[in-house]
Amino acid sequence: MIGIGVSKWELDTPALCVDLDKLDQNLTTMKAKLASTGVATRPHAKTHKCPAIAKLQLASGSIGICAAKVSEAEALFAGGVDKILMTTSNVTANKIRRAMKIREANTSFIQAVDYAPNARDLNDAAKEAGIAADVVIDVAVGTRSGVPAGRQALELAQLVDQLPNLTLRGMISYDGGAQHIKGFKTRLERSLKNYEPSVQTFEMMKKAGLNTEIFSGGGTGTTTS
Ligand SMILES: Cc1ncc(COP(=O)(O)O)c(C=O)c1O
């Protein structure tokens, strides 16, 4: 943490200024809130883009850190953060190779995929790197991103499971819009309704004997009352 104790008027901009007491309080609140639920946190680093904060989140009990872009994942990894899950597919061959470089160096790296050709490209890149890449399928809620829930998602999960250089770890499914709804009750109702197809997909995967150890959804916004 560079700049602790330095006057804000002396900071070079852009500068990320953090109230460490508030940050600490937020970490404690989130941990306490989820303690009895059996739900783990894997916070998204796109909100802070800061390895130091990611490390604090991991130290307070988060099971991993999410990254939206391969450049974010690289910066986190270079900053000493592991257990990174990339929530978006890497599309170009260059970015897939870069993601697989992180996976080569760190076995806890997990990559989301949401369509079959991308899973095949990822499998080829993993093969070239001599590794098996850990993968979650991204199941769509509405139109944000991801493979449509249901049969298409199941088929993608089966493909990932069958490709020799991929290891299926489960699914992610994120209702981004729900984070912004005011009022816990309304947000809960919408979330339960919108996640129904994702839950059905999870059950279909389980029934098909696929690995469902990860079922990730929700976010900071859906936990607040
Ligand atoms: C795929 C995905 N999952 C979860 C989240 C929630 O992140 P957080 O828990 O840090 O709010 C986000 C944030 O946009 C996301 O893109």
PDB file of C-alpha atoms and ligand atoms in Angstrom:
ATOM      1  CA  MET A   1       0.000   0.000   0.000  1.00  0.00           C
ATOM      2  CA  ILE A   2       1.892   3.000  -1.266  1.00  0.00           C
ATOM      3  CA  GLY A   3       1.116   6.415   0.137  1.00  0.00           C
ATOM      4  CA  ILE A   4      -0.145   5.657   3.641  1.00  0.00           C
ATOM      5  CA  GLY A   5       0.249   8.871   5.618  1.00  0.00           C
ATOM      6  CA  VAL A   6       0.890  11.012   2.526  1.00  0.00           C
ATOM      7  CA  SER A   7      -1.351  14.063   2.110  1.00  0.00           C
ATOM      8  CA  LYS A   8      -3.933  13.511  -0.632  1.00  0.00           C
ATOM      9  CA  TRP A   9      -2.736  16.772  -2.225  1.00  0.00           C
ATOM     10  CA  GLU A  10       0.672  15.206  -2.808  1.00  0.00           C
ATOM     11  CA  LEU A  11      -0.532  12.036  -4.526  1.00  0.00           C
ATOM     12  CA  ASP A  12       0.128  11.531  -8.224  1.00  0.00           C
ATOM     13  CA  THR A  13      -3.135  10.870 -10.026  1.00  0.00           C
ATOM     14  CA  PRO A  14      -4.780   8.576 -10.858  1.00  0.00           C
ATOM     15  CA  ALA A  15      -4.496   7.217  -7.338  1.00  0.00           C
ATOM     16  CA  LEU A  16      -6.648   4.638  -5.593  1.00  0.00           C
ATOM     17  CA  CYS A  17      -7.357   5.945  -2.094  1.00  0.00           C
ATOM     18  CA  VAL A  18      -8.736   3.431   0.379  1.00  0.00           C
ATOM     19  CA  ASP A  19     -10.123   3.929   3.868  1.00  0.00           C
ATOM     20  CA  LEU A  20      -8.551   0.828   5.399  1.00  0.00           C
ATOM     21  CA  ASP A  21     -10.811   0.863   8.469  1.00  0.00           C
ATOM     22  CA  LYS A  22     -13.917   0.826   6.261  1.00  0.00           C
ATOM     23  CA  LEU A  23     -12.423  -1.858   4.028  1.00  0.00           C
ATOM     24  CA  ASP A  24     -11.680  -3.972   7.061  1.00  0.00           C
ATOM     25  CA  GLN A  25     -15.211  -3.426   8.361  1.00  0.00           C
ATOM     26  CA  ASN A  26     -16.682  -4.478   5.000  1.00  0.00           C
ATOM     27  CA  LEU A  27     -14.594  -7.647   4.921  1.00  0.00           C
ATOM     28  CA  THR A  28     -15.689  -8.522   8.459  1.00  0.00           C
ATOM     29  CA  THR A  29     -19.357  -7.814   7.660  1.00  0.00           C
ATOM     30  CA  MET A  30     -19.336 -10.014   4.562  1.00  0.00           C
ATOM     31  CA  LYS A  31     -17.600 -12.844   6.377  1.00  0.00           C
ATOM     32  CA  ALA A  32     -20.082 -12.691   9.283  1.00  0.00           C
ATOM     33  CA  LYS A  33     -23.078 -12.509   6.942  1.00  0.00           C
ATOM     34  CA  LEU A  34     -22.134 -15.648   5.051  1.00  0.00           C
ATOM     35  CA  ALA A  35     -20.726 -17.626   7.980  1.00  0.00           C
ATOM     36  CA  SER A  36     -23.899 -19.618   8.618  1.00  0.00           C
ATOM     37  CA  THR A  37     -25.041 -19.987   5.003  1.00  0.00           C
ATOM     38  CA  GLY A  38     -22.541 -22.456   3.610  1.00  0.00           C
ATOM     39  CA  VAL A  39     -21.913 -19.981   0.764  1.00  0.00           C
ATOM     40  CA  ALA A  40     -18.326 -19.021  -0.013  1.00  0.00           C
ATOM     41  CA  THR A  41     -17.122 -15.747  -1.508  1.00  0.00           C
ATOM     42  CA  ARG A  42     -15.018 -15.347  -4.628  1.00  0.00           C
ATOM     43  CA  PRO A  43     -15.067 -11.540  -5.019  1.00  0.00           C
ATOM     44  CA  HIS A  44     -14.587  -9.861  -8.352  1.00  0.00           C
ATOM     45  CA  ALA A  45     -11.323  -7.920  -8.688  1.00  0.00           C
ATOM     46  CA  LYS A  46     -12.737  -5.875 -11.545  1.00  0.00           C
ATOM     47  CA  THR A  47     -14.151  -3.582  -8.872  1.00  0.00           C
ATOM     48  CA  HIS A  48     -10.726  -2.719  -7.411  1.00  0.00           C
ATOM     49  CA  LYS A  49      -8.095  -4.108  -9.818  1.00  0.00           C
ATOM     50  CA  CYS A  50      -5.714  -4.240  -6.893  1.00  0.00           C
ATOM     51  CA  PRO A  51      -3.667  -7.308  -5.792  1.00  0.00           C
ATOM     52  CA  ALA A  52      -3.235  -5.868  -2.277  1.00  0.00           C
ATOM     53  CA  ILE A  53      -7.022  -5.741  -1.776  1.00  0.00           C
ATOM     54  CA  ALA A  54      -7.447  -9.198  -3.331  1.00  0.00           C
ATOM     55  CA  LYS A  55      -4.955 -10.547  -0.796  1.00  0.00           C
ATOM     56  CA  LEU A  56      -6.929  -8.985   2.055  1.00  0.00           C
ATOM     57  CA  GLN A  57     -10.102 -10.626   0.714  1.00  0.00           C
ATOM     58  CA  LEU A  58      -8.364 -14.013   0.542  1.00  0.00           C
ATOM     59  CA  ALA A  59      -6.946 -13.525   4.029  1.00  0.00           C
ATOM     60  CA  SER A  60     -10.452 -12.849   5.322  1.00  0.00           C
ATOM     61  CA  GLY A  61     -11.684 -16.200   4.021  1.00  0.00           C
ATOM     62  CA  SER A  62     -12.625 -15.766   0.348  1.00  0.00           C
ATOM     63  CA  ILE A  63     -11.977 -18.976  -1.580  1.00  0.00           C
ATOM     64  CA  GLY A  64     -10.682 -17.163  -4.655  1.00  0.00           C
ATOM     65  CA  ILE A  65     -10.698 -13.991  -6.718  1.00  0.00           C
ATOM     66  CA  CYS A  66     -12.458 -13.336 -10.027  1.00  0.00           C
ATOM     67  CA  ALA A  67     -10.992 -11.505 -13.008  1.00  0.00           C
ATOM     68  CA  ALA A  68     -12.888 -10.223 -16.041  1.00  0.00           C
ATOM     69  CA  LYS A  69      -9.943  -9.839 -18.452  1.00  0.00           C
ATOM     70  CA  VAL A  70      -6.767 -11.793 -18.993  1.00  0.00           C
ATOM     71  CA  SER A  71      -4.732  -8.624 -18.355  1.00  0.00           C
ATOM     72  CA  GLU A  72      -6.410  -8.356 -14.916  1.00  0.00           C
ATOM     73  CA  ALA A  73      -5.652 -12.002 -14.210  1.00  0.00           C
ATOM     74  CA  GLU A  74      -2.015 -11.465 -15.228  1.00  0.00           C
ATOM     75  CA  ALA A  75      -1.683  -8.376 -13.011  1.00  0.00           C
ATOM     76  CA  LEU A  76      -3.244 -10.179 -10.041  1.00  0.00           C
ATOM     77  CA  PHE A  77      -0.996 -13.186 -10.539  1.00  0.00           C
ATOM     78  CA  ALA A  78       2.114 -11.007 -10.924  1.00  0.00           C
ATOM     79  CA  GLY A  79       1.063  -9.282  -7.692  1.00  0.00           C
ATOM     80  CA  GLY A  80       1.115 -12.569  -5.804  1.00  0.00           C
ATOM     81  CA  VAL A  81      -2.572 -13.536  -5.998  1.00  0.00           C
ATOM     82  CA  ASP A  82      -3.515 -17.099  -6.902  1.00  0.00           C
ATOM     83  CA  LYS A  83      -6.894 -18.906  -6.954  1.00  0.00           C
ATOM     84  CA  ILE A  84      -8.008 -16.745  -9.876  1.00  0.00           C
ATOM     85  CA  LEU A  85     -11.208 -17.514 -11.805  1.00  0.00           C
ATOM     86  CA  MET A  86     -11.672 -15.756 -15.145  1.00  0.00           C
ATOM     87  CA  THR A  87     -15.413 -15.124 -15.452  1.00  0.00           C
ATOM     88  CA  THR A  88     -15.368 -14.332 -19.177  1.00  0.00           C
ATOM     89  CA  SER A  89     -14.195 -16.419 -22.114  1.00  0.00           C
ATOM     90  CA  ASN A  90     -10.952 -15.507 -23.796  1.00  0.00           C
ATOM     91  CA  VAL A  91     -11.747 -15.372 -27.461  1.00  0.00           C
ATOM     92  CA  THR A  92      -8.534 -14.760 -29.402  1.00  0.00           C
ATOM     93  CA  ALA A  93      -5.776 -17.363 -29.664  1.00  0.00           C
ATOM     94  CA  ASN A  94      -3.336 -14.905 -28.073  1.00  0.00           C
ATOM     95  CA  LYS A  95      -5.505 -14.356 -24.984  1.00  0.00           C
ATOM     96  CA  ILE A  96      -6.236 -18.066 -24.621  1.00  0.00           C
ATOM     97  CA  ARG A  97      -2.479 -18.748 -24.709  1.00  0.00           C
ATOM     98  CA  ARG A  98      -1.886 -16.025 -22.087  1.00  0.00           C
ATOM     99  CA  ALA A  99      -4.540 -17.544 -19.818  1.00  0.00           C
ATOM    100  CA  MET A 100      -2.962 -20.963 -20.235  1.00  0.00           C
ATOM    101  CA  LYS A 101       0.421 -19.463 -19.261  1.00  0.00           C
ATOM    102  CA  ILE A 102      -1.120 -18.468 -15.922  1.00  0.00           C
ATOM    103  CA  ARG A 103      -2.590 -21.974 -15.585  1.00  0.00           C
ATOM    104  CA  GLU A 104       0.814 -23.494 -16.378  1.00  0.00           C
ATOM    105  CA  ALA A 105       2.341 -21.502 -13.509  1.00  0.00           C
ATOM    106  CA  ASN A 106      -0.536 -21.973 -11.099  1.00  0.00           C
ATOM    107  CA  THR A 107      -2.806 -24.984 -10.843  1.00  0.00           C
ATOM    108  CA  SER A 108      -5.632 -23.116  -9.103  1.00  0.00           C
ATOM    109  CA  PHE A 109      -6.480 -20.987 -12.180  1.00  0.00           C
ATOM    110  CA  ILE A 110     -10.015 -21.560 -13.520  1.00  0.00           C
ATOM    111  CA  GLN A 111     -11.389 -20.341 -16.851  1.00  0.00           C
ATOM    112  CA  ALA A 112     -15.035 -19.765 -17.837  1.00  0.00           C
ATOM    113  CA  VAL A 113     -16.264 -20.820 -21.276  1.00  0.00           C
ATOM    114  CA  ASP A 114     -19.673 -20.196 -22.818  1.00  0.00           C
ATOM    115  CA  TYR A 115     -19.633 -21.771 -26.272  1.00  0.00           C
ATOM    116  CA  ALA A 116     -18.396 -24.981 -27.811  1.00  0.00           C
ATOM    117  CA  PRO A 117     -15.793 -23.672 -30.326  1.00  0.00           C
ATOM    118  CA  ASN A 118     -14.160 -21.723 -27.488  1.00  0.00           C
ATOM    119  CA  ALA A 119     -13.994 -24.875 -25.356  1.00  0.00           C
ATOM    120  CA  ARG A 120     -12.282 -26.659 -28.256  1.00  0.00           C
ATOM    121  CA  ASP A 121      -9.804 -23.777 -28.730  1.00  0.00           C
ATOM    122  CA  LEU A 122      -9.065 -23.811 -25.013  1.00  0.00           C
ATOM    123  CA  ASN A 123      -8.555 -27.571 -25.106  1.00  0.00           C
ATOM    124  CA  ASP A 124      -6.074 -27.202 -28.001  1.00  0.00           C
ATOM    125  CA  ALA A 125      -4.128 -24.467 -26.182  1.00  0.00           C
ATOM    126  CA  ALA A 126      -4.043 -26.527 -22.977  1.00  0.00           C
ATOM    127  CA  LYS A 127      -2.801 -29.520 -24.953  1.00  0.00           C
ATOM    128  CA  GLU A 128      -0.065 -27.405 -26.520  1.00  0.00           C
ATOM    129  CA  ALA A 129       0.944 -26.197 -23.043  1.00  0.00           C
ATOM    130  CA  GLY A 130       0.943 -29.786 -21.784  1.00  0.00           C
ATOM    131  CA  ILE A 131      -1.702 -29.164 -19.119  1.00  0.00           C
ATOM    132  CA  ALA A 132      -5.364 -29.822 -18.331  1.00  0.00           C
ATOM    133  CA  ALA A 133      -7.203 -26.529 -17.848  1.00  0.00           C
ATOM    134  CA  ASP A 134      -9.856 -26.182 -15.141  1.00  0.00           C
ATOM    135  CA  VAL A 135     -13.100 -24.878 -16.591  1.00  0.00           C
ATOM    136  CA  VAL A 136     -16.490 -23.634 -15.428  1.00  0.00           C
ATOM    137  CA  ILE A 137     -19.286 -23.063 -17.895  1.00  0.00           C
ATOM    138  CA  ASP A 138     -20.897 -19.619 -17.829  1.00  0.00           C
ATOM    139  CA  VAL A 139     -24.681 -20.074 -17.863  1.00  0.00           C
ATOM    140  CA  ALA A 140     -26.669 -17.047 -19.015  1.00  0.00           C
ATOM    141  CA  VAL A 141     -29.142 -15.175 -16.843  1.00  0.00           C
ATOM    142  CA  GLY A 142     -31.055 -13.022 -19.318  1.00  0.00           C
ATOM    143  CA  THR A 143     -28.848 -11.716 -22.101  1.00  0.00           C
ATOM    144  CA  ARG A 144     -25.668 -10.669 -20.283  1.00  0.00           C
ATOM    145  CA  SER A 145     -23.245 -13.432 -21.262  1.00  0.00           C
ATOM    146  CA  GLY A 146     -23.111 -17.182 -21.230  1.00  0.00           C
ATOM    147  CA  VAL A 147     -24.593 -20.254 -22.841  1.00  0.00           C
ATOM    148  CA  PRO A 148     -28.411 -20.465 -22.603  1.00  0.00           C
ATOM    149  CA  ALA A 149     -29.512 -22.473 -19.561  1.00  0.00           C
ATOM    150  CA  GLY A 150     -30.929 -25.964 -20.015  1.00  0.00           C
ATOM    151  CA  ARG A 151     -30.055 -28.372 -22.802  1.00  0.00           C
ATOM    152  CA  GLN A 152     -27.446 -26.134 -24.493  1.00  0.00           C
ATOM    153  CA  ALA A 153     -25.628 -25.563 -21.215  1.00  0.00           C
ATOM    154  CA  LEU A 154     -25.718 -29.268 -20.411  1.00  0.00           C
ATOM    155  CA  GLU A 155     -24.267 -30.108 -23.835  1.00  0.00           C
ATOM    156  CA  LEU A 156     -21.462 -27.582 -23.328  1.00  0.00           C
ATOM    157  CA  ALA A 157     -20.692 -29.025 -19.882  1.00  0.00           C
ATOM    158  CA  GLN A 158     -20.624 -32.524 -21.402  1.00  0.00           C
ATOM    159  CA  LEU A 159     -18.274 -31.343 -24.137  1.00  0.00           C
ATOM    160  CA  VAL A 160     -15.919 -29.769 -21.576  1.00  0.00           C
ATOM    161  CA  ASP A 161     -16.070 -32.971 -19.560  1.00  0.00           C
ATOM    162  CA  GLN A 162     -15.150 -35.032 -22.608  1.00  0.00           C
ATOM    163  CA  LEU A 163     -12.313 -32.895 -23.962  1.00  0.00           C
ATOM    164  CA  PRO A 164      -9.073 -34.510 -22.776  1.00  0.00           C
ATOM    165  CA  ASN A 165      -7.231 -31.329 -21.806  1.00  0.00           C
ATOM    166  CA  LEU A 166     -10.094 -29.686 -19.916  1.00  0.00           C
ATOM    167  CA  THR A 167     -11.363 -30.450 -16.408  1.00  0.00           C
ATOM    168  CA  LEU A 168     -14.952 -29.450 -15.667  1.00  0.00           C
ATOM    169  CA  ARG A 169     -15.287 -27.793 -12.231  1.00  0.00           C
ATOM    170  CA  GLY A 170     -18.916 -26.622 -12.369  1.00  0.00           C
ATOM    171  CA  MET A 171     -20.816 -23.530 -13.457  1.00  0.00           C
ATOM    172  CA  ILE A 172     -21.101 -19.791 -12.898  1.00  0.00           C
ATOM    173  CA  SER A 173     -24.273 -17.798 -13.495  1.00  0.00           C
ATOM    174  CA  TYR A 174     -24.600 -14.104 -12.710  1.00  0.00           C
ATOM    175  CA  ASP A 175     -27.658 -11.860 -12.646  1.00  0.00           C
ATOM    176  CA  GLY A 176     -25.859  -8.515 -12.936  1.00  0.00           C
ATOM    177  CA  GLY A 177     -29.060  -6.449 -13.030  1.00  0.00           C
ATOM    178  CA  ALA A 178     -30.270  -7.850  -9.703  1.00  0.00           C
ATOM    179  CA  GLN A 179     -27.380  -6.126  -7.895  1.00  0.00           C
ATOM    180  CA  HIS A 180     -28.977  -2.732  -8.503  1.00  0.00           C
ATOM    181  CA  ILE A 181     -32.506  -3.460  -7.299  1.00  0.00           C
ATOM    182  CA  LYS A 182     -33.390  -1.561  -4.154  1.00  0.00           C
ATOM    183  CA  GLY A 183     -34.944  -3.518  -1.286  1.00  0.00           C
ATOM    184  CA  PHE A 184     -33.799  -6.960  -0.187  1.00  0.00           C
ATOM    185  CA  LYS A 185     -37.199  -8.637  -0.603  1.00  0.00           C
ATOM    186  CA  THR A 186     -37.690  -7.441  -4.203  1.00  0.00           C
ATOM    187  CA  ARG A 187     -34.113  -8.354  -5.047  1.00  0.00           C
ATOM    188  CA  LEU A 188     -34.513 -11.804  -3.521  1.00  0.00           C
ATOM    189  CA  GLU A 189     -37.747 -12.437  -5.446  1.00  0.00           C
ATOM    190  CA  ARG A 190     -36.197 -11.399  -8.732  1.00  0.00           C
ATOM    191  CA  SER A 191     -33.040 -13.405  -8.063  1.00  0.00           C
ATOM    192  CA  LEU A 192     -34.958 -16.576  -7.206  1.00  0.00           C
ATOM    193  CA  LYS A 193     -37.056 -16.220 -10.360  1.00  0.00           C
ATOM    194  CA  ASN A 194     -34.168 -15.394 -12.687  1.00  0.00           C
ATOM    195  CA  TYR A 195     -31.912 -18.104 -11.308  1.00  0.00           C
ATOM    196  CA  GLU A 196     -34.536 -20.832 -11.755  1.00  0.00           C
ATOM    197  CA  PRO A 197     -33.203 -21.949 -15.185  1.00  0.00           C
ATOM    198  CA  SER A 198     -29.645 -21.917 -13.797  1.00  0.00           C
ATOM    199  CA  VAL A 199     -30.687 -24.065 -10.847  1.00  0.00           C
ATOM    200  CA  GLN A 200     -32.407 -26.477 -13.249  1.00  0.00           C
ATOM    201  CA  THR A 201     -29.203 -26.593 -15.300  1.00  0.00           C
ATOM    202  CA  PHE A 202     -27.200 -27.353 -12.172  1.00  0.00           C
ATOM    203  CA  GLU A 203     -29.587 -30.226 -11.384  1.00  0.00           C
ATOM    204  CA  MET A 204     -29.332 -31.517 -14.962  1.00  0.00           C
ATOM    205  CA  MET A 205     -25.537 -31.480 -14.740  1.00  0.00           C
ATOM    206  CA  LYS A 206     -25.631 -33.293 -11.423  1.00  0.00           C
ATOM    207  CA  LYS A 207     -28.022 -35.909 -12.782  1.00  0.00           C
ATOM    208  CA  ALA A 208     -25.741 -36.427 -15.783  1.00  0.00           C
ATOM    209  CA  GLY A 209     -22.898 -37.234 -13.378  1.00  0.00           C
ATOM    210  CA  LEU A 210     -20.928 -34.068 -14.179  1.00  0.00           C
ATOM    211  CA  ASN A 211     -18.765 -32.217 -11.678  1.00  0.00           C
ATOM    212  CA  THR A 212     -20.833 -29.472 -10.017  1.00  0.00           C
ATOM    213  CA  GLU A 213     -18.482 -28.596  -7.169  1.00  0.00           C
ATOM    214  CA  ILE A 214     -18.657 -24.905  -8.192  1.00  0.00           C
ATOM    215  CA  PHE A 215     -22.049 -23.198  -8.516  1.00  0.00           C
ATOM    216  CA  SER A 216     -21.356 -19.497  -8.405  1.00  0.00           C
ATOM    217  CA  GLY A 217     -23.869 -16.641  -8.560  1.00  0.00           C
ATOM    218  CA  GLY A 218     -24.830 -13.521  -6.672  1.00  0.00           C
ATOM    219  CA  GLY A 219     -22.582 -10.659  -5.738  1.00  0.00           C
ATOM    220  CA  THR A 220     -21.956  -7.899  -3.241  1.00  0.00           C
ATOM    221  CA  GLY A 221     -25.148  -6.117  -4.290  1.00  0.00           C
ATOM    222  CA  THR A 222     -27.414  -9.078  -3.591  1.00  0.00           C
ATOM    223  CA  THR A 223     -26.132  -9.525  -0.032  1.00  0.00           C
ATOM    224  CA  THR A 224     -26.997  -6.064   1.257  1.00  0.00           C
ATOM    225  CA  SER A 225     -30.244  -5.567   3.149  1.00  0.00           C
TER     226      SER A 225
HETATM  227  C1  LIG B   1     -19.537 -13.250 -13.235  1.00  0.00           C
HETATM  228  C2  LIG B   1     -19.624 -12.419 -12.011  1.00  0.00           C
HETATM  229  N1  LIG B   1     -19.858 -13.023 -10.824  1.00  0.00           N
HETATM  230  C3  LIG B   1     -19.964 -12.314  -9.683  1.00  0.00           C
HETATM  231  C4  LIG B   1     -19.848 -10.940  -9.691  1.00  0.00           C
HETATM  232  C5  LIG B   1     -20.032 -10.212  -8.381  1.00  0.00           C
HETATM  233  O1  LIG B   1     -18.882  -9.681  -7.918  1.00  0.00           O
HETATM  234  P1  LIG B   1     -18.812  -9.168  -6.418  1.00  0.00           P
HETATM  235  O2  LIG B   1     -19.168 -10.303  -5.553  1.00  0.00           O
HETATM  236  O3  LIG B   1     -17.393  -8.776  -6.220  1.00  0.00           O
HETATM  237  O4  LIG B   1     -19.793  -8.084  -6.287  1.00  0.00           O
HETATM  238  C6  LIG B   1     -19.585 -10.274 -10.874  1.00  0.00           C
HETATM  239  C7  LIG B   1     -19.469  -8.819 -10.873  1.00  0.00           C
HETATM  240  O5  LIG B   1     -19.737  -8.138 -11.795  1.00  0.00           O
HETATM  241  C8  LIG B   1     -19.478 -11.024 -12.075  1.00  0.00           C
HETATM  242  O6  LIG B   1     -19.221 -10.425 -13.241  1.00  0.00           O
END
